[in-house]
Amino acid sequence: SQQGEEDPQALSIQEGENATMNCSYKTSINNLQWYRQNSGRGLVHLILIRSNEREKHSGRLRVTLDTSKKSSSLLITASRAADTASYFCATDRMDSSYKLIFGSGTRLLVRP
Amino acid sequence: NAGVMQNPRHLVRRRGQEARLRCSPMKGHSHVYWYRQLPEEGLKFMVYLQKENIIDESGMPKERFSAEFPKEGPSILRIQQVVRGDSAAYFCASSPSNPGTGENYGYTFGSGTRLTVV
């Protein structure tokens, strides 16, 4: 199975609400990243958290990392309709840091 | 500084034809990576190339698929005798050196080529 697995697979919320997505992985990592993909488009890098960090913020994004549980969460606060997209976590393993391993994504719908 | 350029954006091929996907890395980037994304799935690593060298092709099918990154010109992902299961989005990324450092990891993705096999 995948190194990174997100849950939920799909999430539908009202504009203004917060959205939380989770990611689990299996092996030791250097970094964990979150990407956004709008339908039919390329990937946009959102945020990177290193294995020795526990929490990171960027604008309305908050990422946590728990290496003991091999899990991460992405929180988007005060969501907007423009946040509608698929969100992927990606990890890189210590023995092959150039290779990103993606989960299958969370499809977020923000209703106006 | 244009980003990672991939062309074509969309490619339709009949079963048995060849597909050639091109990727021009960002200026100054000498490392190129190809990923494949099947519908409703995440990206899967295919191959990592540096100029004139294949570093890791562990994610690429042994049959029909090949990749190159010549000294001059773009990186090419070539799929021979395409089948319906090859229909996917193919993404290229580039980095200036071995990624894993820096706040953005050093990776930049292109917008992808969407291959449809009919």
Short mmCIF file of C-alpha atoms in Angstrom, two decimals:
data_model
loop_
_atom_site.label_atom_id
_atom_site.label_comp_id
_atom_site.label_asym_id
_atom_site.label_seq_id
_atom_site.Cartn_x
_atom_site.Cartn_y
_atom_site.Cartn_z
CA SER A 1 0.00 0.00 0.00
CA GLN A 2 0.95 3.65 -0.28
CA GLN A 3 3.57 5.29 1.92
CA GLY A 4 1.15 8.16 2.48
CA GLU A 5 -2.56 7.73 2.91
CA GLU A 6 -4.92 10.63 3.45
CA ASP A 7 -8.23 10.63 5.14
CA PRO A 8 -10.94 11.45 4.64
CA GLN A 9 -11.03 10.65 0.93
CA ALA A 10 -13.58 13.40 0.43
CA LEU A 11 -14.67 16.34 2.56
CA SER A 12 -17.49 18.82 1.99
CA ILE A 13 -17.75 21.92 4.16
CA GLN A 14 -19.37 25.34 4.16
CA GLU A 15 -17.33 28.44 3.35
CA GLY A 16 -15.86 29.87 6.53
CA GLU A 17 -15.53 26.52 8.27
CA ASN A 18 -12.23 24.83 9.00
CA ALA A 19 -11.06 21.79 7.04
CA THR A 20 -8.84 19.12 8.56
CA MET A 21 -7.13 16.44 6.52
CA ASN A 22 -4.93 13.66 7.86
CA CYS A 23 -2.07 11.71 6.38
CA SER A 24 -0.41 8.53 7.63
CA TYR A 25 2.83 7.01 6.41
CA LYS A 26 4.83 3.88 7.08
CA THR A 27 8.59 4.43 7.03
CA SER A 28 11.04 6.94 8.48
CA ILE A 29 11.05 10.21 6.59
CA ASN A 30 13.15 13.31 6.04
CA ASN A 31 10.29 15.67 5.27
CA LEU A 32 6.56 15.67 4.73
CA GLN A 33 4.93 18.06 2.32
CA TRP A 34 1.40 19.01 1.39
CA TYR A 35 0.38 19.84 -2.17
CA ARG A 36 -2.83 21.15 -3.70
CA GLN A 37 -4.15 20.14 -7.09
CA ASN A 38 -7.05 21.87 -8.75
CA SER A 39 -9.12 19.68 -11.04
CA GLY A 40 -7.15 18.77 -14.16
CA ARG A 41 -4.21 20.97 -13.22
CA GLY A 42 -0.68 20.60 -11.87
CA LEU A 43 0.48 20.52 -8.27
CA VAL A 44 1.05 23.54 -6.12
CA HIS A 45 3.43 23.17 -3.18
CA LEU A 46 1.79 24.37 0.03
CA ILE A 47 4.08 23.64 2.93
CA LEU A 48 6.99 21.43 4.01
CA ILE A 49 7.57 20.17 7.54
CA ARG A 50 10.80 18.49 8.52
CA SER A 51 10.96 15.33 10.58
CA ASN A 52 12.33 17.25 13.58
CA GLU A 53 9.50 19.80 13.52
CA ARG A 54 6.12 19.33 15.15
CA GLU A 55 4.04 22.20 13.83
CA LYS A 56 4.25 24.77 11.08
CA HIS A 57 2.05 27.64 9.96
CA SER A 58 1.69 29.42 6.65
CA GLY A 59 -1.15 31.92 6.32
CA ARG A 60 -4.39 29.99 6.85
CA LEU A 61 -2.56 26.66 6.82
CA ARG A 62 -1.41 24.77 9.88
CA VAL A 63 0.46 21.50 9.59
CA THR A 64 1.33 19.15 12.42
CA LEU A 65 3.63 16.15 12.35
CA ASP A 66 3.74 13.30 14.85
CA THR A 67 6.64 11.02 13.94
CA SER A 68 5.82 8.59 16.75
CA LYS A 69 2.43 7.96 15.15
CA LYS A 70 3.75 8.48 11.61
CA SER A 71 0.98 10.92 10.89
CA SER A 72 0.41 14.52 9.84
CA SER A 73 -2.57 16.80 9.64
CA LEU A 74 -3.33 19.80 7.46
CA LEU A 75 -5.75 22.39 8.81
CA ILE A 76 -7.17 25.08 6.54
CA THR A 77 -8.88 27.76 8.60
CA ALA A 78 -11.71 30.02 7.43
CA SER A 79 -12.07 28.09 4.19
CA ARG A 80 -13.02 29.77 0.91
CA ALA A 81 -14.66 28.41 -2.21
CA ALA A 82 -11.28 28.83 -3.95
CA ASP A 83 -9.83 26.22 -1.57
CA THR A 84 -11.84 23.56 -3.42
CA ALA A 85 -9.21 21.14 -4.70
CA SER A 86 -7.52 17.83 -3.98
CA TYR A 87 -4.88 17.84 -1.27
CA PHE A 88 -2.01 15.37 -1.20
CA CYS A 89 0.64 14.62 1.34
CA ALA A 90 4.03 13.49 0.08
CA THR A 91 6.95 12.03 1.99
CA ASP A 92 10.52 11.34 1.09
CA ARG A 93 12.34 8.41 2.60
CA MET A 94 15.74 8.71 4.20
CA ASP A 95 17.29 6.23 1.78
CA SER A 96 15.96 7.97 -1.36
CA SER A 97 15.29 11.58 -0.55
CA TYR A 98 14.76 12.61 -4.16
CA LYS A 99 11.71 10.35 -4.53
CA LEU A 100 8.37 11.71 -3.34
CA ILE A 101 5.75 9.21 -2.27
CA PHE A 102 2.23 10.56 -2.54
CA GLY A 103 -0.99 9.50 -0.90
CA SER A 104 -4.21 9.19 -2.83
CA GLY A 105 -5.48 12.57 -1.69
CA THR A 106 -8.41 14.23 0.00
CA ARG A 107 -10.93 15.88 -2.29
CA LEU A 108 -12.14 19.03 -0.57
CA LEU A 109 -15.31 20.83 -1.62
CA VAL A 110 -15.99 24.21 -0.06
CA ARG A 111 -19.59 25.25 -0.64
CA PRO A 112 -20.20 28.99 -1.02
CA ASN B 1 12.00 32.44 -15.49
CA ALA B 2 9.36 30.13 -16.93
CA GLY B 3 8.56 27.20 -14.74
CA VAL B 4 8.81 23.57 -15.75
CA MET B 5 7.33 23.35 -19.23
CA GLN B 6 5.59 20.23 -20.41
CA ASN B 7 4.14 19.62 -23.81
CA PRO B 8 1.80 18.73 -25.17
CA ARG B 9 -0.80 19.49 -22.50
CA HIS B 10 -3.14 16.89 -23.98
CA LEU B 11 -2.24 13.94 -26.17
CA VAL B 12 -4.58 11.43 -27.77
CA ARG B 13 -3.16 8.23 -29.18
CA ARG B 14 -4.71 5.11 -30.63
CA ARG B 15 -3.76 1.76 -29.15
CA GLY B 16 -0.44 0.61 -30.56
CA GLN B 17 0.88 4.09 -31.37
CA GLU B 18 3.81 5.79 -29.68
CA ALA B 19 3.51 8.68 -27.24
CA ARG B 20 6.31 11.19 -26.68
CA LEU B 21 6.05 13.54 -23.74
CA ARG B 22 8.46 16.44 -23.36
CA CYS B 23 9.67 18.25 -20.30
CA SER B 24 11.89 21.33 -20.19
CA PRO B 25 13.16 21.86 -16.65
CA MET B 26 13.47 25.23 -15.01
CA LYS B 27 16.52 27.22 -16.00
CA GLY B 28 19.47 26.06 -13.94
CA HIS B 29 17.85 22.75 -12.97
CA SER B 30 19.77 19.66 -13.97
CA HIS B 31 17.64 17.02 -12.23
CA VAL B 32 14.37 15.80 -13.75
CA TYR B 33 11.71 13.47 -12.34
CA TRP B 34 8.70 11.89 -14.02
CA TYR B 35 5.55 10.91 -12.17
CA ARG B 36 2.31 9.30 -13.34
CA GLN B 37 -1.13 10.00 -11.93
CA LEU B 38 -4.02 7.66 -12.64
CA PRO B 39 -7.55 9.06 -12.25
CA GLU B 40 -8.55 9.65 -8.62
CA GLU B 41 -5.09 8.64 -7.37
CA GLY B 42 -1.92 10.29 -6.15
CA LEU B 43 1.25 10.65 -8.18
CA LYS B 44 3.56 7.67 -8.52
CA PHE B 45 7.30 8.07 -9.09
CA MET B 46 8.56 6.71 -12.38
CA VAL B 47 12.10 7.83 -13.08
CA TYR B 48 14.84 10.25 -11.97
CA LEU B 49 17.32 11.58 -14.51
CA GLN B 50 20.26 13.89 -14.59
CA LYS B 51 21.80 15.12 -17.81
CA GLU B 52 22.61 12.04 -19.94
CA ASN B 53 22.12 9.70 -16.97
CA ILE B 54 19.26 7.65 -15.58
CA ILE B 55 19.69 7.64 -11.82
CA ASP B 56 16.64 5.67 -10.71
CA GLU B 57 14.07 4.07 -13.00
CA SER B 58 12.58 1.79 -10.37
CA GLY B 59 9.06 3.14 -10.89
CA MET B 60 8.99 2.76 -14.64
CA PRO B 61 7.48 -0.32 -16.30
CA LYS B 62 10.21 -2.46 -17.85
CA GLU B 63 8.36 -2.86 -21.13
CA ARG B 64 7.42 -0.11 -23.59
CA PHE B 65 8.52 2.84 -21.39
CA SER B 66 11.79 4.73 -21.70
CA ALA B 67 13.10 8.10 -20.62
CA GLU B 68 16.03 10.27 -21.54
CA PHE B 69 17.48 13.63 -20.63
CA PRO B 70 20.04 14.52 -23.29
CA LYS B 71 22.83 17.02 -22.95
CA GLU B 72 20.85 19.46 -25.08
CA GLY B 73 17.09 19.71 -25.21
CA PRO B 74 14.18 18.56 -23.09
CA SER B 75 13.68 15.35 -21.22
CA ILE B 76 11.55 12.86 -23.15
CA LEU B 77 9.27 10.17 -21.75
CA ARG B 78 8.50 7.70 -24.50
CA ILE B 79 5.75 5.11 -24.40
CA GLN B 80 5.71 2.62 -27.23
CA GLN B 81 2.66 0.63 -28.35
CA VAL B 82 0.35 2.42 -25.96
CA VAL B 83 -2.53 0.57 -24.31
CA ARG B 84 -5.67 1.93 -22.64
CA GLY B 85 -4.09 1.45 -19.21
CA ASP B 86 -1.45 4.04 -20.10
CA SER B 87 -4.13 6.75 -20.03
CA ALA B 88 -3.07 9.05 -17.21
CA ALA B 89 -1.60 12.42 -16.39
CA TYR B 90 2.19 12.47 -16.59
CA PHE B 91 3.97 15.09 -14.53
CA CYS B 92 7.53 16.22 -14.72
CA ALA B 93 9.39 17.99 -11.93
CA SER B 94 12.87 19.47 -11.79
CA SER B 95 15.31 20.55 -9.11
CA PRO B 96 18.67 22.33 -9.16
CA SER B 97 20.38 19.55 -7.23
CA ASN B 98 19.43 16.67 -5.01
CA PRO B 99 16.25 17.88 -3.30
CA GLY B 100 15.46 17.50 0.33
CA THR B 101 16.88 20.85 1.35
CA GLY B 102 15.27 24.24 1.51
CA GLU B 103 11.82 25.33 2.48
CA ASN B 104 10.20 24.23 -0.78
CA TYR B 105 12.23 21.04 -1.11
CA GLY B 106 13.68 22.32 -4.37
CA TYR B 107 11.12 20.52 -6.52
CA THR B 108 9.02 22.37 -9.11
CA PHE B 109 6.27 20.52 -10.96
CA GLY B 110 5.05 21.16 -14.47
CA SER B 111 1.36 21.29 -15.39
CA GLY B 112 1.40 17.78 -16.80
CA THR B 113 0.53 15.99 -20.01
CA ARG B 114 -2.78 14.22 -20.08
CA LEU B 115 -2.52 11.14 -22.25
CA THR B 116 -5.68 9.49 -23.52
CA VAL B 117 -5.42 6.19 -25.36
CA VAL B 118 -8.43 5.39 -27.53
#
